Coordinates of C-alpha atoms and ligand atoms in Angstrom, one line a residue:
X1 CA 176.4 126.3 191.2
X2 CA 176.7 122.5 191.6
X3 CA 173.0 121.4 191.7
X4 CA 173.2 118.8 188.5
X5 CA 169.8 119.8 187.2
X6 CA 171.1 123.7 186.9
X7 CA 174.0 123.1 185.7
X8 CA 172.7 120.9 183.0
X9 CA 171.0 124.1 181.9
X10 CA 173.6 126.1 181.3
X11 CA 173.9 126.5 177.7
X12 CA 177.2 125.1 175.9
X13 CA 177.3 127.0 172.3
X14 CA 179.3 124.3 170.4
X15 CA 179.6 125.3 166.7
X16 CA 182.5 123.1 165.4
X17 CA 185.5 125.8 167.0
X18 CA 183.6 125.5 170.3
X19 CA 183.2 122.0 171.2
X20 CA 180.8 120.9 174.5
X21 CA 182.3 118.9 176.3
X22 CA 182.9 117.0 179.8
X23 CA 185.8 117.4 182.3
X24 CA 185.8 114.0 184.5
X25 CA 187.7 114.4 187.5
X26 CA 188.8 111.6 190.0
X27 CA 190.8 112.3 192.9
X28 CA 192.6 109.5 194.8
X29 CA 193.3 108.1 191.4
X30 CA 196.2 110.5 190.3
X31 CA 197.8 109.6 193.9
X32 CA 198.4 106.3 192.5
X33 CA 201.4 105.8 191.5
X34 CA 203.0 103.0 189.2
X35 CA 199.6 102.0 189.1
X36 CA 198.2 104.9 187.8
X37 CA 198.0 104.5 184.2
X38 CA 195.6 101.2 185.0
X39 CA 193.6 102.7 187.0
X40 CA 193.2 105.9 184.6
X41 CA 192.7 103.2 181.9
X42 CA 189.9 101.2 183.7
X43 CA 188.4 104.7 184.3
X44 CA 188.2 105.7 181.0
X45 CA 186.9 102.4 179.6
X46 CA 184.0 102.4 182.5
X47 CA 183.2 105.9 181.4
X48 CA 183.1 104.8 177.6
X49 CA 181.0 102.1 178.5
X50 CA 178.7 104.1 180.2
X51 CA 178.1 106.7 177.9
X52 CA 177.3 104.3 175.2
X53 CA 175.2 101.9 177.4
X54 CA 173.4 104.8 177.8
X55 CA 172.8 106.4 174.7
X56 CA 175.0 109.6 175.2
X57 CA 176.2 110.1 171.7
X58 CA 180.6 111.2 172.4
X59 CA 183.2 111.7 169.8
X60 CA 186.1 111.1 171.9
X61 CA 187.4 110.4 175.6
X62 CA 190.8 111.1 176.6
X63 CA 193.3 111.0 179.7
X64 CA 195.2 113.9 179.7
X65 CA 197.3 115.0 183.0
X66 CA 195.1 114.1 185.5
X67 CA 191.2 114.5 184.0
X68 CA 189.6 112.3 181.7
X69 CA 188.0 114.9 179.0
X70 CA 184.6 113.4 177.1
X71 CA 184.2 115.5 174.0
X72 CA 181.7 116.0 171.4
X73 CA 178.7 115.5 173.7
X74 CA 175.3 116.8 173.2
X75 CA 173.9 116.1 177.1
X76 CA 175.3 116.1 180.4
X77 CA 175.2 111.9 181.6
X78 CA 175.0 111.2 185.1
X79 CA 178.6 110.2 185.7
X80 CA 177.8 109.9 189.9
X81 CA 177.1 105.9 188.7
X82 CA 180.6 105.1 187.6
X83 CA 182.6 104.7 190.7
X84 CA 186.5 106.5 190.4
X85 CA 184.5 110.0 189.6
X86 CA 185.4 113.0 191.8
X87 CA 183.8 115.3 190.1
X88 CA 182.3 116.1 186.6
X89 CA 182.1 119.9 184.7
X90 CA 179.6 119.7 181.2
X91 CA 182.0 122.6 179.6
X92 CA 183.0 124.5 176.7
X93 CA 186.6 123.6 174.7
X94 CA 188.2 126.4 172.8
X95 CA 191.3 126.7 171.5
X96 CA 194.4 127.9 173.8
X97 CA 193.9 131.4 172.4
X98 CA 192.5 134.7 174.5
X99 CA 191.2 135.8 171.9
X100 CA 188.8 133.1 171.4
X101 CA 188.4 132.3 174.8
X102 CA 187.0 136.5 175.3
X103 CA 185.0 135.4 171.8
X104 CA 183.3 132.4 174.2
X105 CA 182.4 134.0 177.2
X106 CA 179.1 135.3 174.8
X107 CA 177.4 131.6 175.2
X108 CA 177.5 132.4 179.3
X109 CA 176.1 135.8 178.6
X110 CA 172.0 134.7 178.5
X111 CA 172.9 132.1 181.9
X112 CA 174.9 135.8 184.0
X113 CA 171.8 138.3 183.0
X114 CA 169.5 136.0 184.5
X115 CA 171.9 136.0 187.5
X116 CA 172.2 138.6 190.5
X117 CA 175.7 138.5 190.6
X118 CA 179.0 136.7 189.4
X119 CA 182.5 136.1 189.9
X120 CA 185.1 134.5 187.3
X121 CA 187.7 131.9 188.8
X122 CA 190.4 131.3 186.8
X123 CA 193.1 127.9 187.4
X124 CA 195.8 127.3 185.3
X125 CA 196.7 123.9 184.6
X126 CA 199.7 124.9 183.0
X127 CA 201.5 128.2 183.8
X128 CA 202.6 129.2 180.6
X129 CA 199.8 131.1 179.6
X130 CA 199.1 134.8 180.1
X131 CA 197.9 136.6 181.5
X132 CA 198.2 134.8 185.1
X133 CA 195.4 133.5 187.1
X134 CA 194.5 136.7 188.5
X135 CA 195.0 138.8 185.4
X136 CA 192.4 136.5 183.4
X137 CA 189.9 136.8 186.1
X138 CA 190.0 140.4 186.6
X139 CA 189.8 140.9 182.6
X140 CA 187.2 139.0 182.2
X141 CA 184.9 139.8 184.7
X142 CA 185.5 143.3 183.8
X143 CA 184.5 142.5 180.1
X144 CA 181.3 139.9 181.7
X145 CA 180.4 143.1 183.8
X146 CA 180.5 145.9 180.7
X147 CA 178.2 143.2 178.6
X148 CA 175.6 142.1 180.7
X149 CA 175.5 144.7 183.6
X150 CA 175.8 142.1 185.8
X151 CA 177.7 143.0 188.8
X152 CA 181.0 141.2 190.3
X153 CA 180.5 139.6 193.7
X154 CA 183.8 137.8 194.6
X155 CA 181.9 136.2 197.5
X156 CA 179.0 133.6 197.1
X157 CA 178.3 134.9 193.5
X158 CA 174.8 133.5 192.4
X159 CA 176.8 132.1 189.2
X160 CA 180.7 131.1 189.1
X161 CA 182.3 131.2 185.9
X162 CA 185.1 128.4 185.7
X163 CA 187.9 129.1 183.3
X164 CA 190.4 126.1 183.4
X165 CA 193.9 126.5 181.0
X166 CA 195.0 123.6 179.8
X167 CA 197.5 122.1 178.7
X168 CA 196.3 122.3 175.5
X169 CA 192.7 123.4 175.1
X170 CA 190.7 126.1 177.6
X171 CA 187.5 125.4 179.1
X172 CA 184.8 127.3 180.4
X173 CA 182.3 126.0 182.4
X174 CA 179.6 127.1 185.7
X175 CA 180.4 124.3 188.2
X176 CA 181.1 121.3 189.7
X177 CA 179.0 118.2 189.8
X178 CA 180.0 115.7 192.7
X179 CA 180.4 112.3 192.1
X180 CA 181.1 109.4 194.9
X181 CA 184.8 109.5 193.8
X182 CA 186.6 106.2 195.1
X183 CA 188.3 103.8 192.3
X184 CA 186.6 102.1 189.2
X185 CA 184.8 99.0 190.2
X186 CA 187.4 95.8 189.7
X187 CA 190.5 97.7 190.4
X188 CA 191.2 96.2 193.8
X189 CA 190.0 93.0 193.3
X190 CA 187.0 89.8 194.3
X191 CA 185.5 89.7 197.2
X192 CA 182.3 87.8 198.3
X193 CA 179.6 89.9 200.1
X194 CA 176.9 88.5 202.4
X195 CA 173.6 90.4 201.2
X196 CA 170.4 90.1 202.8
X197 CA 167.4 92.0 202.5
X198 CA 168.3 94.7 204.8
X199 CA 169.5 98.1 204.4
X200 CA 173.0 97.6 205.9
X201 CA 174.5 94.8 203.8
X202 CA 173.8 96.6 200.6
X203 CA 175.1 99.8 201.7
X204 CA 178.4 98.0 202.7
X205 CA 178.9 96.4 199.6
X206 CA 178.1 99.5 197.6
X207 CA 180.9 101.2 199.8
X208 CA 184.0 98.3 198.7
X209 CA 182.7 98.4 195.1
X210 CA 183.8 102.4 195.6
X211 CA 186.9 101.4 197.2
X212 CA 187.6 99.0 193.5
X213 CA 185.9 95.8 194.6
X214 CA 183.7 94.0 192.5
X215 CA 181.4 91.6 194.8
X216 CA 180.8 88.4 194.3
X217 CA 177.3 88.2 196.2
X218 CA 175.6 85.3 198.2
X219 CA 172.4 85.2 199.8
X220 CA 171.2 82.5 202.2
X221 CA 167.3 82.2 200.9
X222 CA 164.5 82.5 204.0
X223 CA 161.4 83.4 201.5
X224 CA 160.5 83.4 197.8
X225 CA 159.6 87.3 198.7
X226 CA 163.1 88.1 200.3
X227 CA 165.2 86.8 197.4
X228 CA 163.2 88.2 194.7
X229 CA 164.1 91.8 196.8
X230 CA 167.6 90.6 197.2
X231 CA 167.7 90.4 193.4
X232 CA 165.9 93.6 192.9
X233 CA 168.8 94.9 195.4
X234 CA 171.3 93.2 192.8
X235 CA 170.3 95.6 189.7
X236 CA 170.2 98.1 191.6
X237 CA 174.1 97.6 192.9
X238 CA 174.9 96.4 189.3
X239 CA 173.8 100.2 187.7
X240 CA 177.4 101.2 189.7
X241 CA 179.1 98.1 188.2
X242 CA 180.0 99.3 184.4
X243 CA 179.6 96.5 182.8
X244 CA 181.1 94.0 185.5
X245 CA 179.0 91.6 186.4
X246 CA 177.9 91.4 189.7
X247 CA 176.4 87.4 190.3
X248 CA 174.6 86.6 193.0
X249 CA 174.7 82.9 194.6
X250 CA 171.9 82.3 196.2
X251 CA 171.5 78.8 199.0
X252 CA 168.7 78.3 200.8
X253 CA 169.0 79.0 204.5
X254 CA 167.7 75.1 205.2
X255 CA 171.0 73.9 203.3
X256 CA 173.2 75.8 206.1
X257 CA 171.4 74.4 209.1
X258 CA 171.5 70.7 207.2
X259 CA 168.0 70.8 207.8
X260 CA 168.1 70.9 212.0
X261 CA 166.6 74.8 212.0
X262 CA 163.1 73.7 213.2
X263 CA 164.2 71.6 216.0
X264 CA 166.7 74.3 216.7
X265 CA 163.8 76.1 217.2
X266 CA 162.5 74.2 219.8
X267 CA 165.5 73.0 221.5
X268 CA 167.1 75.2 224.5
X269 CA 169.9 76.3 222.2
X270 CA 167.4 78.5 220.5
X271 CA 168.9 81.5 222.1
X272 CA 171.8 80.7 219.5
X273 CA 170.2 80.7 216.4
X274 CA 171.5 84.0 215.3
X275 CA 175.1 83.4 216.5
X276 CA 174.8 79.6 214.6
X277 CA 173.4 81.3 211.6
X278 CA 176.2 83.9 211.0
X279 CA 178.8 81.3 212.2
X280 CA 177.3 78.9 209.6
X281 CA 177.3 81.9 207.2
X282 CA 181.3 82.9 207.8
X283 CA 181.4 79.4 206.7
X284 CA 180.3 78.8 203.4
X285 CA 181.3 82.4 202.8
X286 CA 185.0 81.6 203.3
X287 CA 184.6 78.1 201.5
X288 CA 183.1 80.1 198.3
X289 CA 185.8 82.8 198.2
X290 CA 188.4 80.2 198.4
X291 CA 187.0 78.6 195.5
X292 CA 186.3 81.3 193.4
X293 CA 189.6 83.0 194.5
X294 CA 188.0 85.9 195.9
X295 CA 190.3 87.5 199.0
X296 CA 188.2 87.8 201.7
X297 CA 184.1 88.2 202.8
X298 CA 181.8 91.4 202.8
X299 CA 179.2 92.3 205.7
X300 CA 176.7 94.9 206.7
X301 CA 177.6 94.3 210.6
X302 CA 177.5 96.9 212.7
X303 CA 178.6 97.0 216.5
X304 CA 176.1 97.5 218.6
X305 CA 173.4 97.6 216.5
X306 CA 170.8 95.5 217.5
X307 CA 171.6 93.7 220.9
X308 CA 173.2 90.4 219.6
X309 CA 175.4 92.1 217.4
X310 CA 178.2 92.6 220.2
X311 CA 181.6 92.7 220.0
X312 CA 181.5 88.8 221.6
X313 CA 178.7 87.7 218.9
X314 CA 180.8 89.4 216.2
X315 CA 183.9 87.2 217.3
X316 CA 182.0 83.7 218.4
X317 CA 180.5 84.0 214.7
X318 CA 183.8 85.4 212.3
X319 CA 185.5 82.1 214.2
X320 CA 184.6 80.0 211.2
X321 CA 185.8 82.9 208.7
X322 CA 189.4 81.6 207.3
X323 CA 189.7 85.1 205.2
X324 CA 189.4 88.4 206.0
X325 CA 186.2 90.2 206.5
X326 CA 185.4 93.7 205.8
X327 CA 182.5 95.6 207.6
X328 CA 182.8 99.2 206.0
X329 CA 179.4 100.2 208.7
X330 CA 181.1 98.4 211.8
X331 CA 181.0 102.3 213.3
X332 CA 178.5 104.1 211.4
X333 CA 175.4 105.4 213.2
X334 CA 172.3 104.1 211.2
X335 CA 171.2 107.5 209.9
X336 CA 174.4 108.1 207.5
X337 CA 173.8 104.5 206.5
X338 CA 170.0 105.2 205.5
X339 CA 171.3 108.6 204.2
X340 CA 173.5 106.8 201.7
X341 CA 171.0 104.1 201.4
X342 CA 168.4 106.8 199.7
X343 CA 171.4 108.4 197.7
X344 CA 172.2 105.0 196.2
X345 CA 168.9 104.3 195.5
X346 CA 168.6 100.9 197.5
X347 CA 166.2 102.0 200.3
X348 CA 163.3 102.0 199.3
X349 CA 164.0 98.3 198.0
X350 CA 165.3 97.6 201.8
X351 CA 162.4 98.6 203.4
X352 CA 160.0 97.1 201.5
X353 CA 157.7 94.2 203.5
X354 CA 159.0 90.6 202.9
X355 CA 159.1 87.7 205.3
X356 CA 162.5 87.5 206.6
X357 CA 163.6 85.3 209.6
X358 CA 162.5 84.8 213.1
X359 CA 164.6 86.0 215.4
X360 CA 164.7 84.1 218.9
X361 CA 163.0 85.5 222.0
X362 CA 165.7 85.8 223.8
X363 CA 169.1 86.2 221.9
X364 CA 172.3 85.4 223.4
X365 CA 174.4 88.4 223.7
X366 CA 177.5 87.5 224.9
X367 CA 178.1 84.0 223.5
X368 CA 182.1 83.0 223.6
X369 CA 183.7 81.0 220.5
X370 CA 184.6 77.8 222.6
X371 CA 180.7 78.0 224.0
X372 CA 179.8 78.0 220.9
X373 CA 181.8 75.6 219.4
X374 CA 180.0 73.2 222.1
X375 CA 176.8 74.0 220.9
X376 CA 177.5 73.6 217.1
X377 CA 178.9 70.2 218.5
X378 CA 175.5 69.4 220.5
X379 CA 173.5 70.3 217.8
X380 CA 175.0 68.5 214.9
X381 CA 176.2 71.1 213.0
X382 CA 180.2 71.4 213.7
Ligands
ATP401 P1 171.3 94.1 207.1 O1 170.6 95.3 207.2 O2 172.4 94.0 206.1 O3 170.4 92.9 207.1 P2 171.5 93.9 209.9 O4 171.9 95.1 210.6 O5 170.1 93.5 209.9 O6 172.1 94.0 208.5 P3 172.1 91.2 210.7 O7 170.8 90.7 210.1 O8 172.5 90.8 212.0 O9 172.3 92.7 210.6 O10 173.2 90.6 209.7 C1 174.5 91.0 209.7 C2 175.1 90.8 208.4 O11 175.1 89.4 208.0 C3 174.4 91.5 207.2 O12 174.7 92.8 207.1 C4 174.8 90.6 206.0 O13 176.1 91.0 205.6 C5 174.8 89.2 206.7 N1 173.5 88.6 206.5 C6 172.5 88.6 207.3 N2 171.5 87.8 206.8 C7 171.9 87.3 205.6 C8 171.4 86.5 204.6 N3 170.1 86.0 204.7 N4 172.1 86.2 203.5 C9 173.4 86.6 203.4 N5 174.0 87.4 204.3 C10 173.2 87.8 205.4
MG402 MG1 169.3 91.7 208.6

């Protein structure tokens, strides 16, 4: 069972012996090394912040050997918005005593009836306790099975029993929630993303703020309506941010062209606009992560795309980039990006009608840096 909305209906029994509570998991993290305890530590204090941001009353939250345990909680929060989680369990604590854990396994009872079948899995963070793995599963499904005539199905049960031992406390709990996993948001450091309106760009900056950057966002304006939805696409982003702020910079396209766009327009470079305007774009990108000592530049490119954005384009316009840039999409295929668009909750924002800008007729497609370092030089705006 790993559908959130089930599990959150499992009942957790906590009386005081029994405490509810939440085993956070995160992946890459423990591969960390040295740096481990930071990253643990940033983890922990995004989590903290989220549960009290949102009003998920928790008495304590600890690292212990490789989990993050929240306990003392009276509802299951939706941990998928703090980056760094693997998974999240809503479980039962008891004490390390077999006893007490066979005196638990009643609070599961109601959830197994109303079950076809079951299975116990039983993983032992620590190996001194026994019975072994294998001992505690067979036990206890044997018991489960005498008490509520459910039967034991070891494969695809319609309800899995977790039993973890720790190192210190057990828990019991019926599943797995998945979060996005990744690093805590900050972790790896500043970078500036180029965000428009489109679906891409906030997909790619969602996907470096899992990998531990925070963004530093700028948006080159084209319409009142398009950066009011680029700011809409801001709070959306920021819900993953815990508590870091994400700002947004926001210059109006006019500034970047030093006001030649409308002759542009009309002129016979106007095949270039597109290649000037992301050339332009590299520009002030680079000059702002320089001065806010961010490491490099953010974009939702992706080869192939649209028939401008070709390998030649992507080069011609990254020639005015003096930092690296970073284009998590460059390969995917625009479904998973849409897919993860819905899942992140910025889609619906993308696709909503606002003016954006006007492409040219007939885009250049194959434009080579020193060509286009002529044109800039024509046009005025080398
Ligand atoms: P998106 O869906 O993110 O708009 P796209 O596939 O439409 O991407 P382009 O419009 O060619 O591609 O833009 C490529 C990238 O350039 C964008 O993903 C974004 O990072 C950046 N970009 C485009 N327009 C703007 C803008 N007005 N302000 C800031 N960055 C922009
Ligand atoms: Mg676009």
């Amino acid at each position: 069972m790993s559908d959130p909305t089930e599990l959150r209906r499992v009942p957790l029994p906590g009386d005081g012996l029994q405490e509810r509570a939440v085993i956070v998991r995160y992946g890459e993290i423990s591969l960390k090394g040295r740096n481990r305890g930071r990253f643990e530590q940033k983890l922990r204090d995004h989590l903290a912040w989220f549960l009290r941001t949102h009003h998920h009353p928790f008495s304590s939250i600890e690292i212990e050997r490789g989990r993050i345990y929240i306990r003392g909680c009276q509802d299951v929060p939706d941990l998928k918005r703090v980056l760094g989680v693997y998974s999240y369990s809503p479980a039962l604590e008891i004490e390390r005593d077999y006893g007490k854990l066979k005196e638990a396994l009643a609070g599961f009872f109601p959830a197994i009836r109303g079950s076809r079948d079951f299975r116990v899995s039983c993983q032992r963070l620590a190996k001194d306790f026994s019975p072994d793995s294998m001992g505690v599963e067979r036990e206890l499904g044997t018991l489960i099975e005498k008490s509520t005539g459910t039967p034991v199905r070891l494969k695809d049960p319609a309800f899995e029993l977790h039993v973890e031992i720790g190192q210190r406390r057990i828990y019991l709990f019926a599943g797995k929630i998945r979060g996005f996993g990744g690093f805590p948001v900050g972790s790896s450091g500043r970078l500036v993303s180029l965000l428009s309106g489109g679906i891409d760009s906030p997909v790619a900056t969602f996907l470096m703020m899992k990998r531990g950057v925070l963004p530093l966002l700028l948006h080159f304006a084209v319409s009142e309506a398009e950066t009011a939805k680029v700011r809409r696409l801001r709070d959306r982003l920021q819900e993953f941010a815990a508590g870091e702020e994400l700002r947004l910079v926001v210059i109006p396209r006019e500034e970047l062209f030093l006001g030649k766009l409308p002759e542009l327009y009309h002129s016979r470079f106007e095949p270039y606009v597109c290649v000037i305007c992301k050339y332009l774009m590299h520009k002030a990108a680079a000059e702002l992560a320089q001065r806010e000592g961010a490491l490099g530049v953010i974009t939702g490119d992706n080869l192939a795309q649209v028939a401008s954005q070709t390998l030649k384009n992507l080069q011609a316009s990254r020639s005015s980039a003096t930092l690296p840039v970073y284009s998590p999409l460059i390969a995917f295929e625009k479904n998973e990006t849409m897919a993860l668009a819905r899942e992140i909750g910025t889609y619906e924002l993308s696709i909503s009608a606002s003016e954006g800008c006007t492409p040219p007729r007939d885009p250049k497609t194959g434009v080579d840096p020193a060509r286009l370092l002529k044109v800039l030089e024509l046009t005025g705006l080398r």
